[in-house]
Amino acid sequence: MSAAGLFGLKGPTNDTRVKAGIVLHMKKAVVILSGGLDSTTCMGIAQEAGYELYPITFDYGQRQRREIENARQVAEFYGVSDRHRVISLGFLKEFGGSALTDESIEVPPAGESGAVDSEIPITYVPGRNLLFLSIATSYAEVSGAEAIYIGVNALDYSGYPDCRPEFIRKVQEVMALATRVGVEGGPIRIETPLIHWTKAEIIREGMRLGVPYQLTTSCYNGQEEACGVCDSCRLRLKGFADAQATDPVPYRTGKE
């Protein structure tokens, strides 16, 4: 199947809008949307920047199944359900090797992430962001998007090799060489607006933009309510506390 067929598109498009008799060409951005706090904030940032949003979500067999439905709800909130794509990467669950995809590996409480080689947490999914960006690049090229937004953060997730600035820079270089638009002089940009922000800074910006945090989930575990004790929950709760704001999602424990 062609990339256009996979994403439900007929080929590169150049959508236009008419305002006051003037034809406007809408710029487009693919947003890698997990259904979590960071990626949903990227939706708001990209929208404010004037982009037409093309969200893409990946079902890689993650333990937290609810985030896929959260992503659908976020896409609906922004009025772009028709352009939202959910792509299956089930082989990542078959590979295992991460507490997020392998049920035999327990999700550790905050501060006990079972680092591999004394640095990389057990919640790291091998190759995940590399795959995400590769497929998002295909969607961007087919849809005529000029940017890809991804909510990587080097402060909260410095232990993840695929959340670091040097990783993003290298992928950007490869994209310029490996795509038609890149070879023709118009490479697709990777936008990482959150990469050097604290969680509190992300939340404050999201609140300013009216980002629907009530529709998001950050928990690594698969329960209906967030566990409140995994690394991701604790980072989120601390972020809201530091931003002097109330997290709108329910927690089973750990919120005190």
Short mmCIF file of C-alpha atoms in Angstrom, two decimals, residues 23-253:
data_model
loop_
_atom_site.label_atom_id
_atom_site.label_comp_id
_atom_site.label_asym_id
_atom_site.label_seq_id
_atom_site.Cartn_x
_atom_site.Cartn_y
_atom_site.Cartn_z
CA VAL A 23 -7.19 33.14 -1.14
CA LEU A 24 -5.03 31.91 1.75
CA HIS A 25 -2.80 28.85 1.52
CA MET A 26 -2.90 27.06 4.88
CA LYS A 27 0.40 25.82 6.24
CA LYS A 28 0.23 22.35 7.72
CA ALA A 29 1.88 20.45 10.54
CA VAL A 30 1.81 16.80 11.52
CA VAL A 31 1.58 16.46 15.32
CA ILE A 32 2.67 13.19 16.94
CA LEU A 33 -0.22 12.85 19.39
CA SER A 34 0.02 10.25 22.14
CA GLY A 35 -2.96 11.47 24.14
CA GLY A 36 -0.63 12.70 26.87
CA LEU A 37 0.06 16.12 28.35
CA ASP A 38 3.11 17.05 26.28
CA SER A 39 1.83 16.05 22.86
CA THR A 40 -1.53 17.69 23.51
CA THR A 41 0.28 20.90 24.44
CA CYS A 42 2.04 20.65 21.07
CA MET A 43 -1.40 20.60 19.42
CA GLY A 44 -2.21 23.94 21.04
CA ILE A 45 1.18 25.44 20.21
CA ALA A 46 0.98 24.37 16.56
CA GLN A 47 -2.55 25.70 16.26
CA GLU A 48 -1.56 29.08 17.68
CA ALA A 49 1.35 29.17 15.21
CA GLY A 50 -1.22 29.08 12.42
CA TYR A 51 -0.87 25.47 11.32
CA GLU A 52 -3.60 23.23 10.04
CA LEU A 53 -3.24 20.17 12.27
CA TYR A 54 -2.64 16.62 11.03
CA PRO A 55 -2.36 14.50 14.19
CA ILE A 56 -0.93 10.99 14.08
CA THR A 57 -1.15 8.44 16.91
CA PHE A 58 0.66 5.13 17.24
CA ASP A 59 -0.78 1.94 18.69
CA TYR A 60 2.36 0.02 19.62
CA GLY A 61 0.76 -2.34 22.13
CA GLN A 62 1.39 0.04 25.00
CA ARG A 63 0.25 -1.00 28.45
CA GLN A 64 -1.83 2.16 28.79
CA ARG A 65 -4.50 1.49 26.16
CA ARG A 66 -6.61 4.46 27.23
CA GLU A 67 -4.20 6.99 25.72
CA ILE A 68 -5.30 6.06 22.19
CA GLU A 69 -8.89 6.98 22.99
CA ASN A 70 -7.59 10.13 24.70
CA ALA A 71 -5.80 11.04 21.48
CA ARG A 72 -9.05 10.62 19.54
CA GLN A 73 -10.83 12.90 22.01
CA VAL A 74 -8.10 15.53 21.70
CA ALA A 75 -8.30 15.40 17.90
CA GLU A 76 -12.07 15.86 18.17
CA PHE A 77 -11.59 18.81 20.54
CA TYR A 78 -9.44 20.55 17.93
CA GLY A 79 -11.88 19.68 15.15
CA VAL A 80 -9.46 17.52 13.17
CA SER A 81 -10.85 14.00 13.63
CA ASP A 82 -11.04 13.60 9.86
CA ARG A 83 -7.28 14.10 9.58
CA HIS A 84 -6.33 12.07 12.65
CA ARG A 85 -4.53 8.83 11.81
CA VAL A 86 -3.97 5.91 14.21
CA ILE A 87 -1.18 3.66 12.96
CA SER A 88 -0.54 0.15 14.29
CA LEU A 89 3.00 -0.74 15.33
CA GLY A 90 2.09 -3.93 17.16
CA PHE A 91 5.48 -5.49 16.50
CA LEU A 92 6.96 -3.29 19.23
CA LYS A 93 4.89 -5.23 21.76
CA GLU A 94 6.06 -8.49 20.20
CA PHE A 95 9.67 -7.33 20.59
CA GLY A 96 9.10 -6.37 24.24
CA GLY A 97 12.09 -5.07 26.16
CA SER A 98 10.18 -2.25 27.87
CA ALA A 99 7.87 -2.00 30.86
CA LEU A 100 5.46 -0.11 28.60
CA THR A 101 5.02 -3.02 26.18
CA ASP A 102 6.04 -6.17 28.06
CA GLU A 103 3.56 -7.34 30.71
CA SER A 104 6.29 -9.44 32.34
CA ILE A 105 8.21 -6.26 33.25
CA GLU A 106 6.61 -4.36 36.10
CA VAL A 107 6.25 -0.58 35.88
CA PRO A 108 8.38 0.63 38.81
CA PRO A 109 7.36 3.38 41.24
CA ALA A 110 8.86 6.83 40.79
CA GLY A 111 12.61 6.87 41.33
CA GLU A 112 12.92 3.10 40.86
CA SER A 113 12.82 2.88 37.07
CA GLY A 114 15.34 0.03 36.88
CA ALA A 115 17.81 1.90 34.68
CA VAL A 116 19.67 -0.06 32.05
CA ASP A 117 23.42 0.63 31.97
CA SER A 118 22.87 2.97 34.95
CA GLU A 119 21.21 5.53 32.71
CA ILE A 120 18.33 4.41 30.49
CA PRO A 121 15.00 3.63 32.28
CA ILE A 122 13.16 0.34 31.82
CA THR A 123 10.24 2.37 30.44
CA TYR A 124 12.30 3.26 27.36
CA VAL A 125 10.77 1.60 24.27
CA PRO A 126 13.57 0.59 21.86
CA GLY A 127 13.42 2.57 18.63
CA ARG A 128 10.03 4.12 19.37
CA ASN A 129 10.64 7.79 18.58
CA LEU A 130 12.80 6.90 15.59
CA LEU A 131 9.88 4.93 14.16
CA PHE A 132 7.38 7.64 15.09
CA LEU A 133 9.35 10.33 13.31
CA SER A 134 9.96 8.17 10.24
CA ILE A 135 6.26 7.44 9.78
CA ALA A 136 5.27 11.01 10.64
CA THR A 137 7.68 12.15 7.92
CA SER A 138 5.82 10.00 5.41
CA TYR A 139 2.48 11.46 6.53
CA ALA A 140 3.91 14.98 6.33
CA GLU A 141 5.26 14.48 2.83
CA VAL A 142 2.00 12.98 1.55
CA SER A 143 -0.18 15.65 3.18
CA GLY A 144 2.06 18.56 2.15
CA ALA A 145 2.99 19.47 5.73
CA GLU A 146 6.08 21.58 6.34
CA ALA A 147 6.59 20.68 10.00
CA ILE A 148 6.34 17.79 12.45
CA TYR A 149 5.65 18.61 16.10
CA ILE A 150 6.83 16.15 18.74
CA GLY A 151 6.61 16.69 22.49
CA VAL A 152 10.02 15.39 23.52
CA ASN A 153 11.48 16.90 26.66
CA ALA A 154 15.16 16.67 27.54
CA LEU A 155 14.70 17.80 31.16
CA ASP A 156 12.10 15.31 32.40
CA TYR A 157 13.24 12.49 30.12
CA SER A 158 17.00 13.02 29.87
CA GLY A 159 17.54 9.29 30.37
CA TYR A 160 15.77 8.53 27.10
CA PRO A 161 18.22 8.66 24.17
CA ASP A 162 15.42 9.47 21.72
CA CYS A 163 14.28 12.58 23.62
CA ARG A 164 17.60 14.43 23.39
CA PRO A 165 18.40 17.40 21.13
CA GLU A 166 21.26 15.56 19.40
CA PHE A 167 18.87 12.77 18.36
CA ILE A 168 16.43 15.27 16.87
CA ARG A 169 19.24 17.03 14.98
CA LYS A 170 20.45 13.80 13.40
CA VAL A 171 16.95 12.70 12.37
CA GLN A 172 16.42 16.12 10.81
CA GLU A 173 19.60 15.64 8.77
CA VAL A 174 18.45 12.23 7.56
CA MET A 175 15.01 13.58 6.63
CA ALA A 176 16.64 16.20 4.41
CA LEU A 177 18.48 13.42 2.56
CA ALA A 178 15.75 10.78 2.47
CA THR A 179 12.67 12.71 1.27
CA ARG A 180 11.73 14.21 -2.05
CA VAL A 181 10.93 17.57 -0.49
CA GLY A 182 14.29 17.53 1.29
CA VAL A 183 16.24 16.76 -1.86
CA GLU A 184 14.32 19.47 -3.71
CA GLY A 185 15.34 22.06 -1.13
CA GLY A 186 12.30 22.26 1.13
CA PRO A 187 12.93 19.84 4.01
CA ILE A 188 10.25 19.11 6.58
CA ARG A 189 11.18 20.66 9.95
CA ILE A 190 11.00 18.85 13.26
CA GLU A 191 9.56 21.23 15.85
CA THR A 192 10.33 20.47 19.52
CA PRO A 193 8.90 23.46 21.41
CA LEU A 194 8.97 21.70 24.80
CA ILE A 195 12.45 20.23 24.69
CA HIS A 196 14.04 22.62 27.23
CA TRP A 197 10.93 23.49 29.26
CA THR A 198 10.11 22.30 32.76
CA LYS A 199 6.83 20.49 33.24
CA ALA A 200 5.44 23.54 35.03
CA GLU A 201 6.35 25.77 32.08
CA ILE A 202 4.65 23.35 29.71
CA ILE A 203 1.50 23.31 31.82
CA ARG A 204 1.35 27.09 32.19
CA GLU A 205 1.67 27.51 28.42
CA GLY A 206 -0.98 24.88 27.84
CA MET A 207 -3.37 26.59 30.23
CA ARG A 208 -2.82 29.88 28.44
CA LEU A 209 -3.69 28.16 25.17
CA GLY A 210 -6.75 26.41 26.59
CA VAL A 211 -5.28 22.93 26.07
CA PRO A 212 -7.79 20.25 27.23
CA TYR A 213 -5.69 18.56 29.91
CA GLN A 214 -8.84 16.86 31.22
CA LEU A 215 -8.74 14.69 28.09
CA THR A 216 -5.13 13.55 28.56
CA THR A 217 -3.41 10.70 30.35
CA SER A 218 0.23 10.39 31.39
CA CYS A 219 0.21 7.22 33.49
CA TYR A 220 2.47 4.31 32.51
CA ASN A 221 0.12 1.74 34.07
CA GLY A 222 -3.04 0.47 32.40
CA GLN A 223 -5.71 1.26 34.98
CA GLU A 224 -8.75 3.40 34.29
CA GLU A 225 -7.51 6.02 36.75
CA ALA A 226 -3.90 7.23 36.82
CA CYS A 227 -1.85 5.36 39.42
CA GLY A 228 -0.21 8.47 40.90
CA VAL A 229 3.03 6.66 41.73
CA CYS A 230 4.88 5.91 38.47
CA ASP A 231 7.55 8.29 37.19
CA SER A 232 5.23 9.85 34.62
CA CYS A 233 2.42 10.47 37.13
CA ARG A 234 4.80 12.00 39.66
CA LEU A 235 6.35 14.31 37.06
CA ARG A 236 2.89 15.41 35.98
CA LEU A 237 1.66 15.99 39.53
CA LYS A 238 4.80 17.94 40.42
CA GLY A 239 4.38 20.02 37.27
CA PHE A 240 0.85 21.01 38.18
CA ALA A 241 1.92 21.77 41.76
CA ASP A 242 4.83 23.92 40.57
CA ALA A 243 2.48 25.70 38.15
CA GLN A 244 0.09 26.30 41.07
CA ALA A 245 -2.69 24.57 39.17
CA THR A 246 -4.96 21.58 39.76
CA ASP A 247 -4.61 18.50 37.61
CA PRO A 248 -8.09 17.78 36.20
CA VAL A 249 -7.65 14.00 35.82
CA PRO A 250 -8.51 11.49 38.60
CA TYR A 251 -5.84 9.51 40.45
CA ARG A 252 -6.08 6.30 42.45
CA THR A 253 -3.38 7.41 44.89
#
